Amino acid sequence: HERYKNLPIIAISAHAMEKDASYMHNQGFQELITKPIIPQTLFDTLLCYSKHIDINSDDVFVANTLPKIEGIDINLGLIYAAYDLKRYHDMLEDFMKHYSSLHKIIKAFLANKNFQDAFDPIITLRMHLGNIGAIDAHRKLGTLKKKIQNELYAPEFLDDFIDVFESLVDAIQNYLYSLPSTQQGMPSQKIDAEEIYTLLKQKLEESDFDAIEQWNTHKEALETILGPLTTTKVNKLLLSFEFEEALKVLNKALHEY
């Protein structure tokens, strides 16, 4: 169909040889992801290509009517917000509330050469940068992550990211301050964390995969209570189907809370 002529196509295959990748590209695929699927690789690949999707619909909200936010592709952020502007503003406010200082934790870990401990906040922050459409900061943090993984870390990679990130935070803050109060997000409703835990526990003990859907429904609300590091850890365990371990982490966090 003409509407989808620029739509990227990503192949998922168990065939991982170089000739297989070449064949896929020759057949018109833009990317090949090999099994077993690593969730972060899948998400990063989808993020890389999602900003190029050409959506031709009069029903879609056009971000060109909004003020510019330096360092952010608002069109991409609106994709993650299902083209709901209020929801996107809520995402920005949530980012400022919970993640705008996360780079300081990363910096402290790296200063003490606690490279393994730095991974959780890096993964968490990178995911949320992608969600709001902060492509440049997302890529800089990705470069930093790869350097650490390959034992090639040097302080200039962190400094490069922080320069971009701090400018981004200032730009988001200025944008949110410029909004009329009617466009700004409303405070999240309080939730009963113990009730959500009990519901998840019941479904996970039954190996009910609806539990993951329940988790996704309540994840953002739980994050405001338990913090981004705990919710990221639980999320990774659930995606790996390590249900029992996910419950242990969640239970421990709730008791500490």
PDB file of C-alpha atoms in Angstrom:
ATOM      1  CA  HIS A   1       0.000   0.000   0.000  1.00  0.00           C
ATOM      2  CA  GLU A   2       1.252   3.504  -0.861  1.00  0.00           C
ATOM      3  CA  ARG A   3       0.774   4.669   2.721  1.00  0.00           C
ATOM      4  CA  TYR A   4       3.313   2.141   4.018  1.00  0.00           C
ATOM      5  CA  LYS A   5       5.987   2.492   1.328  1.00  0.00           C
ATOM      6  CA  ASN A   6       8.440   4.032   3.845  1.00  0.00           C
ATOM      7  CA  LEU A   7       7.582   1.694   6.715  1.00  0.00           C
ATOM      8  CA  PRO A   8      10.733  -0.020   8.080  1.00  0.00           C
ATOM      9  CA  ILE A   9      10.634  -3.824   8.196  1.00  0.00           C
ATOM     10  CA  ILE A  10      12.526  -5.682  10.928  1.00  0.00           C
ATOM     11  CA  ALA A  11      13.192  -9.423  10.619  1.00  0.00           C
ATOM     12  CA  ILE A  12      13.398 -11.753  13.615  1.00  0.00           C
ATOM     13  CA  SER A  13      15.131 -15.037  12.887  1.00  0.00           C
ATOM     14  CA  ALA A  14      17.135 -17.861  14.428  1.00  0.00           C
ATOM     15  CA  HIS A  15      19.503 -17.669  11.437  1.00  0.00           C
ATOM     16  CA  ALA A  16      22.448 -15.597  12.614  1.00  0.00           C
ATOM     17  CA  MET A  17      25.120 -16.145   9.964  1.00  0.00           C
ATOM     18  CA  GLU A  18      26.504 -13.186   8.012  1.00  0.00           C
ATOM     19  CA  LYS A  19      25.017 -14.601   4.787  1.00  0.00           C
ATOM     20  CA  ASP A  20      21.579 -14.663   6.457  1.00  0.00           C
ATOM     21  CA  ALA A  21      21.831 -11.000   7.364  1.00  0.00           C
ATOM     22  CA  SER A  22      22.911 -10.179   3.821  1.00  0.00           C
ATOM     23  CA  TYR A  23      19.977 -12.132   2.413  1.00  0.00           C
ATOM     24  CA  MET A  24      17.520 -10.302   4.677  1.00  0.00           C
ATOM     25  CA  HIS A  25      18.837  -6.905   3.613  1.00  0.00           C
ATOM     26  CA  ASN A  26      18.656  -7.897  -0.048  1.00  0.00           C
ATOM     27  CA  GLN A  27      15.017  -8.859   0.455  1.00  0.00           C
ATOM     28  CA  GLY A  28      14.216  -5.361   1.729  1.00  0.00           C
ATOM     29  CA  PHE A  29      14.482  -5.790   5.494  1.00  0.00           C
ATOM     30  CA  GLN A  30      16.078  -2.825   7.266  1.00  0.00           C
ATOM     31  CA  GLU A  31      17.260  -4.800  10.289  1.00  0.00           C
ATOM     32  CA  LEU A  32      17.749  -8.388  11.493  1.00  0.00           C
ATOM     33  CA  ILE A  33      17.314  -9.366  15.141  1.00  0.00           C
ATOM     34  CA  THR A  34      18.504 -12.880  15.940  1.00  0.00           C
ATOM     35  CA  LYS A  35      17.125 -15.269  18.529  1.00  0.00           C
ATOM     36  CA  PRO A  36      17.185 -15.569  21.480  1.00  0.00           C
ATOM     37  CA  ILE A  37      15.542 -12.158  21.705  1.00  0.00           C
ATOM     38  CA  ILE A  38      17.114  -9.755  24.177  1.00  0.00           C
ATOM     39  CA  PRO A  39      14.343  -7.288  25.156  1.00  0.00           C
ATOM     40  CA  GLN A  40      16.666  -4.268  25.345  1.00  0.00           C
ATOM     41  CA  THR A  41      18.027  -4.987  21.851  1.00  0.00           C
ATOM     42  CA  LEU A  42      14.492  -5.258  20.513  1.00  0.00           C
ATOM     43  CA  PHE A  43      13.407  -2.002  22.178  1.00  0.00           C
ATOM     44  CA  ASP A  44      16.514  -0.142  21.005  1.00  0.00           C
ATOM     45  CA  THR A  45      15.955  -1.326  17.425  1.00  0.00           C
ATOM     46  CA  LEU A  46      12.294  -0.312  17.464  1.00  0.00           C
ATOM     47  CA  LEU A  47      13.246   3.084  18.892  1.00  0.00           C
ATOM     48  CA  CYS A  48      15.879   3.576  16.196  1.00  0.00           C
ATOM     49  CA  TYR A  49      13.365   3.060  13.395  1.00  0.00           C
ATOM     50  CA  SER A  50      10.133   4.367  14.910  1.00  0.00           C
ATOM     51  CA  LYS A  51      11.045   8.027  14.322  1.00  0.00           C
ATOM     52  CA  HIS A  52      11.138   7.358  10.573  1.00  0.00           C
ATOM     53  CA  ILE A  53       7.576   6.007  10.342  1.00  0.00           C
ATOM     54  CA  ASP A  54       5.507   8.051   7.927  1.00  0.00           C
ATOM     55  CA  ILE A  55       1.942   8.301   9.218  1.00  0.00           C
ATOM     56  CA  ASN A  56      -0.450   9.961   6.775  1.00  0.00           C
ATOM     57  CA  SER A  57      -3.676  10.489   8.670  1.00  0.00           C
ATOM     58  CA  ASP A  58      -5.789  13.548   9.336  1.00  0.00           C
ATOM     59  CA  ASP A  59      -6.656  12.039  12.716  1.00  0.00           C
ATOM     60  CA  VAL A  60      -3.060  12.083  13.949  1.00  0.00           C
ATOM     61  CA  PHE A  61      -1.964  15.013  16.109  1.00  0.00           C
ATOM     62  CA  VAL A  62       0.678  17.089  14.341  1.00  0.00           C
ATOM     63  CA  ALA A  63       3.496  18.084  16.691  1.00  0.00           C
ATOM     64  CA  ASN A  64       4.619  20.868  14.354  1.00  0.00           C
ATOM     65  CA  THR A  65       2.034  23.101  16.029  1.00  0.00           C
ATOM     66  CA  LEU A  66       3.843  22.806  19.375  1.00  0.00           C
ATOM     67  CA  PRO A  67       6.768  24.890  20.639  1.00  0.00           C
ATOM     68  CA  LYS A  68      10.154  23.244  20.035  1.00  0.00           C
ATOM     69  CA  ILE A  69      11.948  21.472  22.859  1.00  0.00           C
ATOM     70  CA  GLU A  70      15.675  21.490  22.214  1.00  0.00           C
ATOM     71  CA  GLY A  71      16.987  17.932  22.140  1.00  0.00           C
ATOM     72  CA  ILE A  72      13.575  16.270  21.712  1.00  0.00           C
ATOM     73  CA  ASP A  73      11.728  14.901  18.711  1.00  0.00           C
ATOM     74  CA  ILE A  74       8.175  15.610  19.909  1.00  0.00           C
ATOM     75  CA  ASN A  75       6.677  13.578  17.070  1.00  0.00           C
ATOM     76  CA  LEU A  76       8.497  10.503  18.382  1.00  0.00           C
ATOM     77  CA  GLY A  77       7.445  11.218  21.970  1.00  0.00           C
ATOM     78  CA  LEU A  78       3.834  11.493  20.844  1.00  0.00           C
ATOM     79  CA  ILE A  79       4.063   8.036  19.269  1.00  0.00           C
ATOM     80  CA  TYR A  80       4.850   6.620  22.704  1.00  0.00           C
ATOM     81  CA  ALA A  81       1.980   8.685  24.157  1.00  0.00           C
ATOM     82  CA  ALA A  82      -0.438   7.328  21.516  1.00  0.00           C
ATOM     83  CA  TYR A  83      -0.734  10.891  20.182  1.00  0.00           C
ATOM     84  CA  ASP A  84      -2.353  12.030  23.427  1.00  0.00           C
ATOM     85  CA  LEU A  85      -0.868  15.463  24.160  1.00  0.00           C
ATOM     86  CA  LYS A  86      -1.905  15.527  27.815  1.00  0.00           C
ATOM     87  CA  ARG A  87      -0.397  12.094  28.313  1.00  0.00           C
ATOM     88  CA  TYR A  88       2.836  13.298  26.702  1.00  0.00           C
ATOM     89  CA  HIS A  89       2.943  16.285  29.060  1.00  0.00           C
ATOM     90  CA  ASP A  90       2.404  13.855  31.958  1.00  0.00           C
ATOM     91  CA  MET A  91       5.347  11.807  30.666  1.00  0.00           C
ATOM     92  CA  LEU A  92       7.555  14.907  30.610  1.00  0.00           C
ATOM     93  CA  GLU A  93       6.525  15.865  34.137  1.00  0.00           C
ATOM     94  CA  ASP A  94       7.139  12.313  35.337  1.00  0.00           C
ATOM     95  CA  PHE A  95      10.566  12.374  33.705  1.00  0.00           C
ATOM     96  CA  MET A  96      11.456  15.615  35.486  1.00  0.00           C
ATOM     97  CA  LYS A  97      10.176  14.306  38.815  1.00  0.00           C
ATOM     98  CA  HIS A  98      11.857  10.912  38.817  1.00  0.00           C
ATOM     99  CA  TYR A  99      14.721  10.860  36.319  1.00  0.00           C
ATOM    100  CA  SER A 100      16.170  14.351  35.913  1.00  0.00           C
ATOM    101  CA  SER A 101      18.756  13.655  38.644  1.00  0.00           C
ATOM    102  CA  LEU A 102      19.507  10.050  37.750  1.00  0.00           C
ATOM    103  CA  HIS A 103      22.688  11.080  35.925  1.00  0.00           C
ATOM    104  CA  LYS A 104      24.169  12.038  39.318  1.00  0.00           C
ATOM    105  CA  ILE A 105      23.738   8.454  40.541  1.00  0.00           C
ATOM    106  CA  ILE A 106      25.392   7.159  37.374  1.00  0.00           C
ATOM    107  CA  LYS A 107      28.249   9.623  37.807  1.00  0.00           C
ATOM    108  CA  ALA A 108      28.785   8.561  41.435  1.00  0.00           C
ATOM    109  CA  PHE A 109      28.916   4.869  40.512  1.00  0.00           C
ATOM    110  CA  LEU A 110      31.377   5.487  37.686  1.00  0.00           C
ATOM    111  CA  ALA A 111      33.561   7.733  39.846  1.00  0.00           C
ATOM    112  CA  ASN A 112      33.942   4.778  42.230  1.00  0.00           C
ATOM    113  CA  LYS A 113      34.413   2.359  39.308  1.00  0.00           C
ATOM    114  CA  ASN A 114      31.235   0.494  40.258  1.00  0.00           C
ATOM    115  CA  PHE A 115      30.521  -0.228  36.617  1.00  0.00           C
ATOM    116  CA  GLN A 116      28.092  -3.090  37.253  1.00  0.00           C
ATOM    117  CA  ASP A 117      25.999  -0.979  39.633  1.00  0.00           C
ATOM    118  CA  ALA A 118      25.813   1.779  37.034  1.00  0.00           C
ATOM    119  CA  PHE A 119      23.969  -0.415  34.526  1.00  0.00           C
ATOM    120  CA  ASP A 120      20.522  -0.354  36.160  1.00  0.00           C
ATOM    121  CA  PRO A 121      20.242   3.458  36.301  1.00  0.00           C
ATOM    122  CA  ILE A 122      21.730   3.716  32.789  1.00  0.00           C
ATOM    123  CA  ILE A 123      19.171   1.280  31.371  1.00  0.00           C
ATOM    124  CA  THR A 124      16.313   2.978  33.240  1.00  0.00           C
ATOM    125  CA  LEU A 125      17.293   6.482  32.175  1.00  0.00           C
ATOM    126  CA  ARG A 126      17.926   5.444  28.575  1.00  0.00           C
ATOM    127  CA  MET A 127      14.501   3.830  28.318  1.00  0.00           C
ATOM    128  CA  HIS A 128      12.742   6.966  29.549  1.00  0.00           C
ATOM    129  CA  LEU A 129      14.831   9.220  27.310  1.00  0.00           C
ATOM    130  CA  GLY A 130      13.613   7.140  24.382  1.00  0.00           C
ATOM    131  CA  ASN A 131      10.012   7.324  25.542  1.00  0.00           C
ATOM    132  CA  ILE A 132       9.944  11.137  25.520  1.00  0.00           C
ATOM    133  CA  GLY A 133      11.776  11.355  22.186  1.00  0.00           C
ATOM    134  CA  ALA A 134      15.127  12.605  23.526  1.00  0.00           C
ATOM    135  CA  ILE A 135      17.109  10.956  20.740  1.00  0.00           C
ATOM    136  CA  ASP A 136      20.476  12.683  21.143  1.00  0.00           C
ATOM    137  CA  ALA A 137      20.720  12.048  24.894  1.00  0.00           C
ATOM    138  CA  HIS A 138      19.484   8.483  24.322  1.00  0.00           C
ATOM    139  CA  ARG A 139      22.296   7.852  21.833  1.00  0.00           C
ATOM    140  CA  LYS A 140      24.959   9.489  24.006  1.00  0.00           C
ATOM    141  CA  LEU A 141      23.934   7.297  26.926  1.00  0.00           C
ATOM    142  CA  GLY A 142      23.953   4.273  24.611  1.00  0.00           C
ATOM    143  CA  THR A 143      27.532   5.090  23.623  1.00  0.00           C
ATOM    144  CA  LEU A 144      28.493   5.363  27.291  1.00  0.00           C
ATOM    145  CA  LYS A 145      26.853   1.996  28.027  1.00  0.00           C
ATOM    146  CA  LYS A 146      28.730   0.286  25.180  1.00  0.00           C
ATOM    147  CA  LYS A 147      32.056   1.759  26.291  1.00  0.00           C
ATOM    148  CA  ILE A 148      31.491   0.393  29.796  1.00  0.00           C
ATOM    149  CA  GLN A 149      30.484  -3.023  28.443  1.00  0.00           C
ATOM    150  CA  ASN A 150      33.598  -3.171  26.263  1.00  0.00           C
ATOM    151  CA  GLU A 151      35.839  -1.975  29.109  1.00  0.00           C
ATOM    152  CA  LEU A 152      36.671   1.184  27.169  1.00  0.00           C
ATOM    153  CA  TYR A 153      35.133   3.653  29.607  1.00  0.00           C
ATOM    154  CA  ALA A 154      36.755   7.073  29.923  1.00  0.00           C
ATOM    155  CA  PRO A 155      35.368  10.114  31.816  1.00  0.00           C
ATOM    156  CA  GLU A 156      34.953  12.136  28.607  1.00  0.00           C
ATOM    157  CA  PHE A 157      32.133   9.815  27.495  1.00  0.00           C
ATOM    158  CA  LEU A 158      30.252  10.583  30.696  1.00  0.00           C
ATOM    159  CA  ASP A 159      30.973  14.320  30.383  1.00  0.00           C
ATOM    160  CA  ASP A 160      29.722  14.278  26.800  1.00  0.00           C
ATOM    161  CA  PHE A 161      26.431  12.727  27.910  1.00  0.00           C
ATOM    162  CA  ILE A 162      25.974  15.004  30.935  1.00  0.00           C
ATOM    163  CA  ASP A 163      26.430  18.159  28.825  1.00  0.00           C
ATOM    164  CA  VAL A 164      23.635  17.042  26.501  1.00  0.00           C
ATOM    165  CA  PHE A 165      21.454  15.747  29.344  1.00  0.00           C
ATOM    166  CA  GLU A 166      21.611  18.885  31.498  1.00  0.00           C
ATOM    167  CA  SER A 167      20.704  21.056  28.499  1.00  0.00           C
ATOM    168  CA  LEU A 168      17.795  18.699  27.829  1.00  0.00           C
ATOM    169  CA  VAL A 169      16.519  18.967  31.409  1.00  0.00           C
ATOM    170  CA  ASP A 170      16.614  22.773  31.215  1.00  0.00           C
ATOM    171  CA  ALA A 171      14.722  22.704  27.911  1.00  0.00           C
ATOM    172  CA  ILE A 172      11.987  20.413  29.281  1.00  0.00           C
ATOM    173  CA  GLN A 173      11.622  22.534  32.393  1.00  0.00           C
ATOM    174  CA  ASN A 174      11.256  25.706  30.343  1.00  0.00           C
ATOM    175  CA  TYR A 175       8.697  24.019  28.088  1.00  0.00           C
ATOM    176  CA  LEU A 176       6.584  22.804  31.012  1.00  0.00           C
ATOM    177  CA  TYR A 177       6.683  26.232  32.649  1.00  0.00           C
ATOM    178  CA  SER A 178       5.433  27.776  29.412  1.00  0.00           C
ATOM    179  CA  LEU A 179       2.293  25.613  29.320  1.00  0.00           C
ATOM    180  CA  PRO A 180      -1.082  26.925  30.481  1.00  0.00           C
ATOM    181  CA  SER A 181      -2.088  25.184  33.698  1.00  0.00           C
ATOM    182  CA  THR A 182      -4.915  23.397  31.849  1.00  0.00           C
ATOM    183  CA  GLN A 183      -2.375  21.586  29.653  1.00  0.00           C
ATOM    184  CA  GLN A 184      -0.111  20.456  32.455  1.00  0.00           C
ATOM    185  CA  GLY A 185      -0.478  16.957  33.808  1.00  0.00           C
ATOM    186  CA  MET A 186      -2.584  16.271  36.879  1.00  0.00           C
ATOM    187  CA  PRO A 187      -1.001  14.611  39.929  1.00  0.00           C
ATOM    188  CA  SER A 188      -1.095  10.832  39.788  1.00  0.00           C
ATOM    189  CA  GLN A 189      -3.797   9.173  41.857  1.00  0.00           C
ATOM    190  CA  LYS A 190      -2.629   7.435  44.991  1.00  0.00           C
ATOM    191  CA  ILE A 191      -2.695   3.691  44.754  1.00  0.00           C
ATOM    192  CA  ASP A 192      -2.713   0.838  47.209  1.00  0.00           C
ATOM    193  CA  ALA A 193       0.667  -0.749  46.523  1.00  0.00           C
ATOM    194  CA  GLU A 194      -0.061  -3.738  48.774  1.00  0.00           C
ATOM    195  CA  GLU A 195      -3.283  -4.456  46.882  1.00  0.00           C
ATOM    196  CA  ILE A 196      -1.430  -4.410  43.548  1.00  0.00           C
ATOM    197  CA  TYR A 197       1.268  -6.708  44.973  1.00  0.00           C
ATOM    198  CA  THR A 198      -1.379  -9.186  46.176  1.00  0.00           C
ATOM    199  CA  LEU A 199      -3.008  -9.205  42.743  1.00  0.00           C
ATOM    200  CA  LEU A 200       0.331  -9.753  40.979  1.00  0.00           C
ATOM    201  CA  LYS A 201       1.342 -12.442  43.460  1.00  0.00           C
ATOM    202  CA  GLN A 202      -1.839 -14.394  42.819  1.00  0.00           C
ATOM    203  CA  LYS A 203      -1.469 -14.250  39.041  1.00  0.00           C
ATOM    204  CA  LEU A 204       2.258 -14.975  39.029  1.00  0.00           C
ATOM    205  CA  GLU A 205       1.865 -17.987  41.329  1.00  0.00           C
ATOM    206  CA  GLU A 206      -0.644 -19.312  38.816  1.00  0.00           C
ATOM    207  CA  SER A 207       1.855 -18.577  36.008  1.00  0.00           C
ATOM    208  CA  ASP A 208      -0.867 -16.351  34.572  1.00  0.00           C
ATOM    209  CA  PHE A 209       0.692 -14.207  31.838  1.00  0.00           C
ATOM    210  CA  ASP A 210      -2.029 -11.603  32.423  1.00  0.00           C
ATOM    211  CA  ALA A 211       0.193 -10.635  35.346  1.00  0.00           C
ATOM    212  CA  ILE A 212       2.558  -8.866  32.956  1.00  0.00           C
ATOM    213  CA  GLU A 213      -0.354  -6.839  31.602  1.00  0.00           C
ATOM    214  CA  GLN A 214      -1.385  -5.993  35.175  1.00  0.00           C
ATOM    215  CA  TRP A 215       2.186  -4.950  35.927  1.00  0.00           C
ATOM    216  CA  ASN A 216       2.299  -2.689  32.872  1.00  0.00           C
ATOM    217  CA  THR A 217      -0.990  -1.085  33.932  1.00  0.00           C
ATOM    218  CA  HIS A 218       0.304  -0.169  37.388  1.00  0.00           C
ATOM    219  CA  LYS A 219       4.041   0.192  36.696  1.00  0.00           C
ATOM    220  CA  GLU A 220       4.166   3.990  36.482  1.00  0.00           C
ATOM    221  CA  ALA A 221       2.121   4.406  39.661  1.00  0.00           C
ATOM    222  CA  LEU A 222       4.315   1.920  41.544  1.00  0.00           C
ATOM    223  CA  GLU A 223       7.384   3.734  40.281  1.00  0.00           C
ATOM    224  CA  THR A 224       6.331   6.883  42.149  1.00  0.00           C
ATOM    225  CA  ILE A 225       6.315   4.819  45.359  1.00  0.00           C
ATOM    226  CA  LEU A 226       9.174   2.358  44.924  1.00  0.00           C
ATOM    227  CA  GLY A 227      11.480   4.366  42.651  1.00  0.00           C
ATOM    228  CA  PRO A 228      12.794   3.718  39.125  1.00  0.00           C
ATOM    229  CA  LEU A 229      15.564   1.265  40.019  1.00  0.00           C
ATOM    230  CA  THR A 230      13.247  -1.211  41.744  1.00  0.00           C
ATOM    231  CA  THR A 231      10.591  -1.055  39.037  1.00  0.00           C
ATOM    232  CA  THR A 232      13.219  -1.489  36.309  1.00  0.00           C
ATOM    233  CA  LYS A 233      14.610  -4.559  38.071  1.00  0.00           C
ATOM    234  CA  VAL A 234      11.135  -6.094  38.494  1.00  0.00           C
ATOM    235  CA  ASN A 235      10.308  -5.297  34.870  1.00  0.00           C
ATOM    236  CA  LYS A 236      13.465  -7.070  33.620  1.00  0.00           C
ATOM    237  CA  LEU A 237      12.676 -10.145  35.709  1.00  0.00           C
ATOM    238  CA  LEU A 238       9.106 -10.318  34.443  1.00  0.00           C
ATOM    239  CA  LEU A 239      10.227 -10.015  30.832  1.00  0.00           C
ATOM    240  CA  SER A 240      12.620 -12.912  31.499  1.00  0.00           C
ATOM    241  CA  PHE A 241       9.719 -14.879  33.052  1.00  0.00           C
ATOM    242  CA  GLU A 242      11.558 -15.022  36.397  1.00  0.00           C
ATOM    243  CA  PHE A 243       8.275 -14.541  38.247  1.00  0.00           C
ATOM    244  CA  GLU A 244       9.361 -15.830  41.649  1.00  0.00           C
ATOM    245  CA  GLU A 245      12.412 -13.562  41.757  1.00  0.00           C
ATOM    246  CA  ALA A 246      10.306 -10.585  40.634  1.00  0.00           C
ATOM    247  CA  LEU A 247       7.931 -11.175  43.551  1.00  0.00           C
ATOM    248  CA  LYS A 248      10.843 -11.334  46.012  1.00  0.00           C
ATOM    249  CA  VAL A 249      12.231  -7.980  44.811  1.00  0.00           C
ATOM    250  CA  LEU A 250       8.798  -6.358  44.877  1.00  0.00           C
ATOM    251  CA  ASN A 251       7.958  -7.744  48.310  1.00  0.00           C
ATOM    252  CA  LYS A 252      11.258  -6.558  49.777  1.00  0.00           C
ATOM    253  CA  ALA A 253      10.788  -3.066  48.329  1.00  0.00           C
ATOM    254  CA  LEU A 254       7.242  -2.805  49.705  1.00  0.00           C
ATOM    255  CA  HIS A 255       8.396  -3.794  53.195  1.00  0.00           C
ATOM    256  CA  GLU A 256      11.194  -1.216  53.081  1.00  0.00           C
ATOM    257  CA  TYR A 257       8.670   1.355  51.877  1.00  0.00           C
TER     258      TYR A 257
END
